[in-house]
PDB file of N, CA and C in Angstrom:
ATOM      1  N   MET A   1      49.694-226.386 178.666  1.00 59.00           N
ATOM      2  CA  MET A   1      50.500-227.565 178.913  1.00 59.00           C
ATOM      3  C   MET A   1      50.744-227.745 180.410  1.00 59.00           C
ATOM      4  N   GLN A   2      51.052-226.656 181.076  1.00 61.00           N
ATOM      5  CA  GLN A   2      51.322-226.725 182.510  1.00 61.00           C
ATOM      6  C   GLN A   2      50.075-227.181 183.257  1.00 61.00           C
ATOM      7  N   ARG A   3      48.919-226.641 182.904  1.00 61.00           N
ATOM      8  CA  ARG A   3      47.672-227.010 183.571  1.00 61.00           C
ATOM      9  C   ARG A   3      47.342-228.482 183.335  1.00 61.00           C
ATOM     10  N   ALA A   4      47.566-228.993 182.136  1.00 61.00           N
ATOM     11  CA  ALA A   4      47.290-230.398 181.856  1.00 61.00           C
ATOM     12  C   ALA A   4      48.169-231.304 182.710  1.00 61.00           C
ATOM     13  N   GLY A   5      49.395-230.903 182.945  1.00 60.00           N
ATOM     14  CA  GLY A   5      50.297-231.695 183.766  1.00 60.00           C
ATOM     15  C   GLY A   5      49.881-231.736 185.221  1.00 60.00           C
ATOM     16  N   ARG A   6      49.234-230.695 185.691  1.00 62.00           N
ATOM     17  CA  ARG A   6      48.816-230.630 187.090  1.00 62.00           C
ATOM     18  C   ARG A   6      47.450-231.251 187.332  1.00 62.00           C
ATOM     19  N   ALA A   7      46.696-231.479 186.275  1.00 59.00           N
ATOM     20  CA  ALA A   7      45.302-231.901 186.427  1.00 59.00           C
ATOM     21  C   ALA A   7      45.150-233.183 187.242  1.00 59.00           C
ATOM     22  N   GLY A   8      46.034-234.133 187.108  1.00 57.00           N
ATOM     23  CA  GLY A   8      45.868-235.384 187.828  1.00 57.00           C
ATOM     24  C   GLY A   8      47.086-235.791 188.609  1.00 57.00           C
ATOM     25  N   ARG A   9      47.857-234.871 189.027  1.00 60.00           N
ATOM     26  CA  ARG A   9      49.132-235.161 189.667  1.00 60.00           C
ATOM     27  C   ARG A   9      49.000-236.020 190.913  1.00 60.00           C
ATOM     28  N   GLU A  10      47.981-235.819 191.714  1.00 62.00           N
ATOM     29  CA  GLU A  10      47.874-236.506 192.998  1.00 62.00           C
ATOM     30  C   GLU A  10      47.497-237.976 192.863  1.00 62.00           C
ATOM     31  N   THR A  11      46.572-238.297 191.978  1.00 62.00           N
ATOM     32  CA  THR A  11      46.072-239.672 191.941  1.00 62.00           C
ATOM     33  C   THR A  11      46.406-240.410 190.656  1.00 62.00           C
ATOM     34  N   ALA A  12      46.197-239.779 189.525  1.00 63.00           N
ATOM     35  CA  ALA A  12      46.424-240.443 188.235  1.00 63.00           C
ATOM     36  C   ALA A  12      46.622-239.380 187.169  1.00 63.00           C
ATOM     37  N   GLY A  13      46.859-239.838 185.950  1.00 62.00           N
ATOM     38  CA  GLY A  13      47.026-238.903 184.839  1.00 62.00           C
ATOM     39  C   GLY A  13      45.776-238.063 184.653  1.00 62.00           C
ATOM     40  N   GLY A  14      45.936-236.784 184.430  1.00 63.00           N
ATOM     41  CA  GLY A  14      44.792-235.894 184.316  1.00 63.00           C
ATOM     42  C   GLY A  14      44.405-235.607 182.885  1.00 63.00           C
ATOM     43  N   LYS A  15      43.281-234.908 182.739  1.00 68.00           N
ATOM     44  CA  LYS A  15      42.790-234.491 181.431  1.00 68.00           C
ATOM     45  C   LYS A  15      42.605-232.984 181.447  1.00 68.00           C
ATOM     46  N   CYS A  16      42.864-232.380 180.318  1.00 69.00           N
ATOM     47  CA  CYS A  16      42.678-230.945 180.179  1.00 69.00           C
ATOM     48  C   CYS A  16      41.795-230.721 178.951  1.00 69.00           C
ATOM     49  N   PHE A  17      40.644-230.100 179.145  1.00 76.00           N
ATOM     50  CA  PHE A  17      39.720-229.832 178.055  1.00 76.00           C
ATOM     51  C   PHE A  17      39.862-228.380 177.636  1.00 76.00           C
ATOM     52  N   ARG A  18      40.210-228.159 176.385  1.00 77.00           N
ATOM     53  CA  ARG A  18      40.357-226.807 175.865  1.00 77.00           C
ATOM     54  C   ARG A  18      39.077-226.420 175.135  1.00 77.00           C
ATOM     55  N   VAL A  19      38.698-225.170 175.252  1.00 86.00           N
ATOM     56  CA  VAL A  19      37.449-224.705 174.649  1.00 86.00           C
ATOM     57  C   VAL A  19      37.705-223.943 173.345  1.00 86.00           C
ATOM     58  N   TYR A  20      38.803-224.276 172.678  1.00 87.00           N
ATOM     59  CA  TYR A  20      39.137-223.646 171.406  1.00 87.00           C
ATOM     60  C   TYR A  20      39.757-224.710 170.505  1.00 87.00           C
ATOM     61  N   PRO A  21      39.687-224.505 169.193  1.00 90.00           N
ATOM     62  CA  PRO A  21      40.222-225.501 168.252  1.00 90.00           C
ATOM     63  C   PRO A  21      41.748-225.636 168.345  1.00 90.00           C
ATOM     64  N   THR A  22      42.259-226.759 167.919  1.00 86.00           N
ATOM     65  CA  THR A  22      43.691-227.041 167.935  1.00 86.00           C
ATOM     66  C   THR A  22      44.460-226.023 167.103  1.00 86.00           C
ATOM     67  N   LEU A  23      43.913-225.620 165.976  1.00 91.00           N
ATOM     68  CA  LEU A  23      44.585-224.635 165.119  1.00 91.00           C
ATOM     69  C   LEU A  23      44.735-223.302 165.851  1.00 91.00           C
ATOM     70  N   THR A  24      43.717-222.896 166.580  1.00 92.00           N
ATOM     71  CA  THR A  24      43.794-221.664 167.367  1.00 92.00           C
ATOM     72  C   THR A  24      44.885-221.789 168.417  1.00 92.00           C
ATOM     73  N   TYR A  25      44.934-222.937 169.095  1.00 85.00           N
ATOM     74  CA  TYR A  25      45.949-223.176 170.120  1.00 85.00           C
ATOM     75  C   TYR A  25      47.356-223.112 169.525  1.00 85.00           C
ATOM     76  N   ALA A  26      47.516-223.658 168.334  1.00 88.00           N
ATOM     77  CA  ALA A  26      48.824-223.670 167.676  1.00 88.00           C
ATOM     78  C   ALA A  26      49.280-222.254 167.313  1.00 88.00           C
ATOM     79  N   ASN A  27      48.333-221.325 167.139  1.00 90.00           N
ATOM     80  CA  ASN A  27      48.670-219.953 166.759  1.00 90.00           C
ATOM     81  C   ASN A  27      48.868-219.020 167.954  1.00 90.00           C
ATOM     82  N   PHE A  28      48.693-219.519 169.175  1.00 88.00           N
ATOM     83  CA  PHE A  28      48.932-218.690 170.357  1.00 88.00           C
ATOM     84  C   PHE A  28      50.399-218.289 170.408  1.00 88.00           C
ATOM     85  N   VAL A  29      50.654-217.082 170.898  1.00 87.00           N
ATOM     86  CA  VAL A  29      52.028-216.638 171.081  1.00 87.00           C
ATOM     87  C   VAL A  29      52.570-217.232 172.383  1.00 87.00           C
ATOM     88  N   ASP A  30      53.868-217.457 172.444  1.00 86.00           N
ATOM     89  CA  ASP A  30      54.468-218.045 173.636  1.00 86.00           C
ATOM     90  C   ASP A  30      54.403-217.107 174.832  1.00 86.00           C
ATOM     91  N   ASN A  31      54.613-215.821 174.597  1.00 88.00           N
ATOM     92  CA  ASN A  31      54.584-214.829 175.669  1.00 88.00           C
ATOM     93  C   ASN A  31      53.761-213.636 175.221  1.00 88.00           C
ATOM     94  N   THR A  32      52.960-213.108 176.133  1.00 88.00           N
ATOM     95  CA  THR A  32      52.176-211.933 175.797  1.00 88.00           C
ATOM     96  C   THR A  32      53.046-210.685 175.883  1.00 88.00           C
ATOM     97  N   GLU A  33      52.604-209.643 175.227  1.00 91.00           N
ATOM     98  CA  GLU A  33      53.309-208.368 175.273  1.00 91.00           C
ATOM     99  C   GLU A  33      53.206-207.816 176.699  1.00 91.00           C
ATOM    100  N   PRO A  34      54.284-207.275 177.247  1.00 93.00           N
ATOM    101  CA  PRO A  34      54.229-206.731 178.606  1.00 93.00           C
ATOM    102  C   PRO A  34      53.127-205.675 178.742  1.00 93.00           C
ATOM    103  N   GLU A  35      52.477-205.674 179.900  1.00 92.00           N
ATOM    104  CA  GLU A  35      51.335-204.788 180.123  1.00 92.00           C
ATOM    105  C   GLU A  35      51.692-203.318 179.959  1.00 92.00           C
ATOM    106  N   ILE A  36      52.888-202.935 180.350  1.00 92.00           N
ATOM    107  CA  ILE A  36      53.280-201.528 180.249  1.00 92.00           C
ATOM    108  C   ILE A  36      53.340-201.068 178.792  1.00 92.00           C
ATOM    109  N   LEU A  37      53.435-202.003 177.864  1.00 94.00           N
ATOM    110  CA  LEU A  37      53.487-201.652 176.445  1.00 94.00           C
ATOM    111  C   LEU A  37      52.108-201.624 175.798  1.00 94.00           C
ATOM    112  N   ARG A  38      51.083-202.096 176.517  1.00 93.00           N
ATOM    113  CA  ARG A  38      49.760-202.167 175.903  1.00 93.00           C
ATOM    114  C   ARG A  38      48.664-201.449 176.668  1.00 93.00           C
ATOM    115  N   CYS A  39      48.979-200.848 177.792  1.00 94.00           N
ATOM    116  CA  CYS A  39      47.966-200.184 178.614  1.00 94.00           C
ATOM    117  C   CYS A  39      48.167-198.675 178.658  1.00 94.00           C
ATOM    118  N   ASN A  40      47.114-197.988 179.070  1.00 95.00           N
ATOM    119  CA  ASN A  40      47.181-196.557 179.283  1.00 95.00           C
ATOM    120  C   ASN A  40      48.097-196.282 180.466  1.00 95.00           C
ATOM    121  N   LEU A  41      49.011-195.351 180.318  1.00 95.00           N
ATOM    122  CA  LEU A  41      50.014-195.079 181.345  1.00 95.00           C
ATOM    123  C   LEU A  41      49.673-193.901 182.248  1.00 95.00           C
ATOM    124  N   ALA A  42      48.500-193.322 182.112  1.00 95.00           N
ATOM    125  CA  ALA A  42      48.151-192.142 182.893  1.00 95.00           C
ATOM    126  C   ALA A  42      48.243-192.418 184.398  1.00 95.00           C
ATOM    127  N   GLY A  43      47.710-193.530 184.852  1.00 94.00           N
ATOM    128  CA  GLY A  43      47.773-193.871 186.271  1.00 94.00           C
ATOM    129  C   GLY A  43      49.195-194.085 186.755  1.00 94.00           C
ATOM    130  N   THR A  44      49.987-194.727 185.941  1.00 93.00           N
ATOM    131  CA  THR A  44      51.386-194.977 186.287  1.00 93.00           C
ATOM    132  C   THR A  44      52.165-193.674 186.383  1.00 93.00           C
ATOM    133  N   VAL A  45      51.969-192.806 185.400  1.00 93.00           N
ATOM    134  CA  VAL A  45      52.666-191.518 185.399  1.00 93.00           C
ATOM    135  C   VAL A  45      52.248-190.692 186.616  1.00 93.00           C
ATOM    136  N   LEU A  46      50.953-190.685 186.919  1.00 93.00           N
ATOM    137  CA  LEU A  46      50.469-189.929 188.071  1.00 93.00           C
ATOM    138  C   LEU A  46      51.063-190.468 189.377  1.00 93.00           C
ATOM    139  N   THR A  47      51.134-191.778 189.508  1.00 94.00           N
ATOM    140  CA  THR A  47      51.721-192.389 190.706  1.00 94.00           C
ATOM    141  C   THR A  47      53.198-192.037 190.832  1.00 94.00           C
ATOM    142  N   LEU A  48      53.934-192.116 189.745  1.00 92.00           N
ATOM    143  CA  LEU A  48      55.354-191.779 189.778  1.00 92.00           C
ATOM    144  C   LEU A  48      55.561-190.304 190.121  1.00 92.00           C
ATOM    145  N   LYS A  49      54.708-189.437 189.582  1.00 90.00           N
ATOM    146  CA  LYS A  49      54.798-188.008 189.905  1.00 90.00           C
ATOM    147  C   LYS A  49      54.504-187.783 191.392  1.00 90.00           C
ATOM    148  N   ALA A  50      53.504-188.496 191.919  1.00 90.00           N
ATOM    149  CA  ALA A  50      53.158-188.362 193.337  1.00 90.00           C
ATOM    150  C   ALA A  50      54.288-188.845 194.237  1.00 90.00           C
ATOM    151  N   MET A  51      55.088-189.781 193.736  1.00 91.00           N
ATOM    152  CA  MET A  51      56.237-190.285 194.497  1.00 91.00           C
ATOM    153  C   MET A  51      57.410-189.315 194.448  1.00 91.00           C
ATOM    154  N   GLY A  52      57.291-188.264 193.644  1.00 88.00           N
ATOM    155  CA  GLY A  52      58.347-187.264 193.572  1.00 88.00           C
ATOM    156  C   GLY A  52      59.352-187.488 192.472  1.00 88.00           C
ATOM    157  N   ILE A  53      59.085-188.401 191.574  1.00 88.00           N
ATOM    158  CA  ILE A  53      59.998-188.650 190.453  1.00 88.00           C
ATOM    159  C   ILE A  53      59.713-187.604 189.383  1.00 88.00           C
ATOM    160  N   GLU A  54      60.673-186.762 189.136  1.00 83.00           N
ATOM    161  CA  GLU A  54      60.484-185.632 188.224  1.00 83.00           C
ATOM    162  C   GLU A  54      60.599-186.010 186.753  1.00 83.00           C
ATOM    163  N   ASN A  55      61.654-186.710 186.393  1.00 86.00           N
ATOM    164  CA  ASN A  55      61.911-187.015 184.986  1.00 86.00           C
ATOM    165  C   ASN A  55      61.548-188.470 184.694  1.00 86.00           C
ATOM    166  N   ILE A  56      60.275-188.732 184.507  1.00 87.00           N
ATOM    167  CA  ILE A  56      59.777-190.093 184.292  1.00 87.00           C
ATOM    168  C   ILE A  56      60.290-190.677 182.986  1.00 87.00           C
ATOM    169  N   THR A  57      60.431-189.844 181.976  1.00 80.00           N
ATOM    170  CA  THR A  57      60.849-190.353 180.664  1.00 80.00           C
ATOM    171  C   THR A  57      62.277-190.893 180.673  1.00 80.00           C
ATOM    172  N   SER A  58      63.067-190.533 181.687  1.00 84.00           N
ATOM    173  CA  SER A  58      64.445-191.031 181.736  1.00 84.00           C
ATOM    174  C   SER A  58      64.602-192.268 182.628  1.00 84.00           C
ATOM    175  N   LEU A  59      63.494-192.764 183.199  1.00 88.00           N
ATOM    176  CA  LEU A  59      63.582-193.962 184.035  1.00 88.00           C
ATOM    177  C   LEU A  59      64.039-195.160 183.207  1.00 88.00           C
ATOM    178  N   ASP A  60      64.744-196.047 183.837  1.00 90.00           N
ATOM    179  CA  ASP A  60      65.251-197.238 183.157  1.00 90.00           C
ATOM    180  C   ASP A  60      64.247-198.387 183.335  1.00 90.00           C
ATOM    181  N   PHE A  61      63.209-198.393 182.506  1.00 91.00           N
ATOM    182  CA  PHE A  61      62.194-199.432 182.550  1.00 91.00           C
ATOM    183  C   PHE A  61      62.756-200.735 181.994  1.00 91.00           C
ATOM    184  N   ILE A  62      62.281-201.855 182.486  1.00 92.00           N
ATOM    185  CA  ILE A  62      62.677-203.148 181.913  1.00 92.00           C
ATOM    186  C   ILE A  62      62.193-203.216 180.469  1.00 92.00           C
ATOM    187  N   ASP A  63      60.923-202.878 180.266  1.00 92.00           N
ATOM    188  CA  ASP A  63      60.352-202.753 178.924  1.00 92.00           C
ATOM    189  C   ASP A  63      59.900-201.314 178.784  1.00 92.00           C
ATOM    190  N   LYS A  64      60.716-200.510 178.114  1.00 92.00           N
ATOM    191  CA  LYS A  64      60.451-199.076 178.017  1.00 92.00           C
ATOM    192  C   LYS A  64      59.197-198.827 177.182  1.00 92.00           C
ATOM    193  N   PRO A  65      58.247-198.065 177.749  1.00 93.00           N
ATOM    194  CA  PRO A  65      57.033-197.747 176.994  1.00 93.00           C
ATOM    195  C   PRO A  65      57.351-196.839 175.809  1.00 93.00           C
ATOM    196  N   ARG A  66      56.488-196.886 174.819  1.00 92.00           N
ATOM    197  CA  ARG A  66      56.677-196.026 173.655  1.00 92.00           C
ATOM    198  C   ARG A  66      56.559-194.556 174.070  1.00 92.00           C
ATOM    199  N   GLN A  67      57.300-193.721 173.408  1.00 90.00           N
ATOM    200  CA  GLN A  67      57.275-192.285 173.691  1.00 90.00           C
ATOM    201  C   GLN A  67      55.871-191.731 173.471  1.00 90.00           C
ATOM    202  N   SER A  68      55.187-192.220 172.441  1.00 92.00           N
ATOM    203  CA  SER A  68      53.828-191.740 172.159  1.00 92.00           C
ATOM    204  C   SER A  68      52.867-192.094 173.298  1.00 92.00           C
ATOM    205  N   ALA A  69      53.051-193.238 173.927  1.00 93.00           N
ATOM    206  CA  ALA A  69      52.200-193.635 175.051  1.00 93.00           C
ATOM    207  C   ALA A  69      52.459-192.746 176.260  1.00 93.00           C
ATOM    208  N   MET A  70      53.713-192.400 176.489  1.00 92.00           N
ATOM    209  CA  MET A  70      54.051-191.508 177.597  1.00 92.00           C
ATOM    210  C   MET A  70      53.454-190.114 177.354  1.00 92.00           C
ATOM    211  N   MET A  71      53.573-189.627 176.132  1.00 91.00           N
ATOM    212  CA  MET A  71      53.038-188.305 175.808  1.00 91.00           C
ATOM    213  C   MET A  71      51.514-188.298 175.936  1.00 91.00           C
ATOM    214  N   ALA A  72      50.863-189.375 175.525  1.00 94.00           N
ATOM    215  CA  ALA A  72      49.408-189.466 175.654  1.00 94.00           C
ATOM    216  C   ALA A  72      49.001-189.440 177.127  1.00 94.00           C
ATOM    217  N   ALA A  73      49.780-190.096 177.966  1.00 93.00           N
ATOM    218  CA  ALA A  73      49.495-190.096 179.409  1.00 93.00           C
ATOM    219  C   ALA A  73      49.625-188.685 179.980  1.00 93.00           C
ATOM    220  N   PHE A  74      50.692-187.981 179.605  1.00 92.00           N
ATOM    221  CA  PHE A  74      50.880-186.607 180.072  1.00 92.00           C
ATOM    222  C   PHE A  74      49.737-185.708 179.593  1.00 92.00           C
ATOM    223  N   LYS A  75      49.342-185.857 178.326  1.00 93.00           N
ATOM    224  CA  LYS A  75      48.248-185.043 177.790  1.00 93.00           C
ATOM    225  C   LYS A  75      46.947-185.307 178.535  1.00 93.00           C
ATOM    226  N   THR A  76      46.687-186.569 178.838  1.00 95.00           N
ATOM    227  CA  THR A  76      45.479-186.924 179.581  1.00 95.00           C
ATOM    228  C   THR A  76      45.486-186.291 180.963  1.00 95.00           C
ATOM    229  N   LEU A  77      46.611-186.401 181.665  1.00 94.00           N
ATOM    230  CA  LEU A  77      46.707-185.857 183.013  1.00 94.00           C
ATOM    231  C   LEU A  77      46.615-184.334 183.027  1.00 94.00           C
ATOM    232  N   ILE A  78      47.169-183.703 182.015  1.00 93.00           N
ATOM    233  CA  ILE A  78      47.073-182.244 181.907  1.00 93.00           C
ATOM    234  C   ILE A  78      45.621-181.845 181.646  1.00 93.00           C
ATOM    235  N   ALA A  79      44.945-182.572 180.742  1.00 94.00           N
ATOM    236  CA  ALA A  79      43.541-182.274 180.427  1.00 94.00           C
ATOM    237  C   ALA A  79      42.645-182.466 181.646  1.00 94.00           C
ATOM    238  N   LEU A  80      42.966-183.425 182.492  1.00 94.00           N
ATOM    239  CA  LEU A  80      42.185-183.668 183.701  1.00 94.00           C
ATOM    240  C   LEU A  80      42.536-182.701 184.829  1.00 94.00           C
ATOM    241  N   GLY A  81      43.614-181.953 184.659  1.00 92.00           N
ATOM    242  CA  GLY A  81      44.055-181.026 185.688  1.00 92.00           C
ATOM    243  C   GLY A  81      44.823-181.695 186.813  1.00 92.00           C
ATOM    244  N   ALA A  82      45.278-182.915 186.589  1.00 91.00           N
ATOM    245  CA  ALA A  82      46.033-183.647 187.608  1.00 91.00           C
ATOM    246  C   ALA A  82      47.469-183.164 187.714  1.00 91.00           C
ATOM    247  N   ILE A  83      48.032-182.728 186.599  1.00 90.00           N
ATOM    248  CA  ILE A  83      49.370-182.164 186.597  1.00 90.00           C
ATOM    249  C   ILE A  83      49.352-180.850 185.844  1.00 90.00           C
ATOM    250  N   ASP A  84      50.316-180.008 186.136  1.00 86.00           N
ATOM    251  CA  ASP A  84      50.419-178.703 185.500  1.00 86.00           C
ATOM    252  C   ASP A  84      51.173-178.850 184.189  1.00 86.00           C
ATOM    253  N   ALA A  85      50.696-178.213 183.139  1.00 80.00           N
ATOM    254  CA  ALA A  85      51.296-178.344 181.806  1.00 80.00           C
ATOM    255  C   ALA A  85      52.698-177.744 181.737  1.00 80.00           C
ATOM    256  N   VAL A  86      52.924-176.657 182.438  1.00 76.00           N
ATOM    257  CA  VAL A  86      54.205-175.965 182.338  1.00 76.00           C
ATOM    258  C   VAL A  86      55.301-176.708 183.089  1.00 76.00           C
ATOM    259  N   THR A  87      55.016-177.073 184.310  1.00 65.00           N
ATOM    260  CA  THR A  87      56.043-177.714 185.126  1.00 65.00           C
ATOM    261  C   THR A  87      55.926-179.224 185.161  1.00 65.00           C
ATOM    262  N   ALA A  88      54.799-179.746 184.645  1.00 68.00           N
ATOM    263  CA  ALA A  88      54.509-181.186 184.669  1.00 68.00           C
ATOM    264  C   ALA A  88      54.658-181.748 186.072  1.00 68.00           C
ATOM    265  N   THR A  89      54.104-181.013 187.046  1.00 55.00           N
ATOM    266  CA  THR A  89      54.100-181.470 188.427  1.00 55.00           C
ATOM    267  C   THR A  89      52.667-181.629 188.893  1.00 55.00           C
ATOM    268  N   LEU A  90      52.476-182.281 190.003  1.00 51.00           N
ATOM    269  CA  LEU A  90      51.138-182.446 190.553  1.00 51.00           C
ATOM    270  C   LEU A  90      50.552-181.107 190.931  1.00 51.00           C
ATOM    271  N   THR A  91      49.247-180.930 190.655  1.00 48.00           N
ATOM    272  CA  THR A  91      48.585-179.698 191.040  1.00 48.00           C
ATOM    273  C   THR A  91      47.669-179.934 192.220  1.00 48.00           C
TER     274      THR A  91
END
């Protein structure tokens, strides 16, 4: 909707051509799920650890990631040897 409104703003009314059926468009969600809830967190956890943040699981995220996603990130980093399993610190 926003793009259609901008299409012809300068000179005249614009047109917006969609490459999907109207029914598909009607079924789109208004907002997508936040990226932190749908992506692998290994890079994020590693960056936070490198910044010196010890207790990442207690951070006050706007959209708190699932505990299982955090644990998967820790397991990945431990398997790669990026963090130590015992102290969960950078190696």
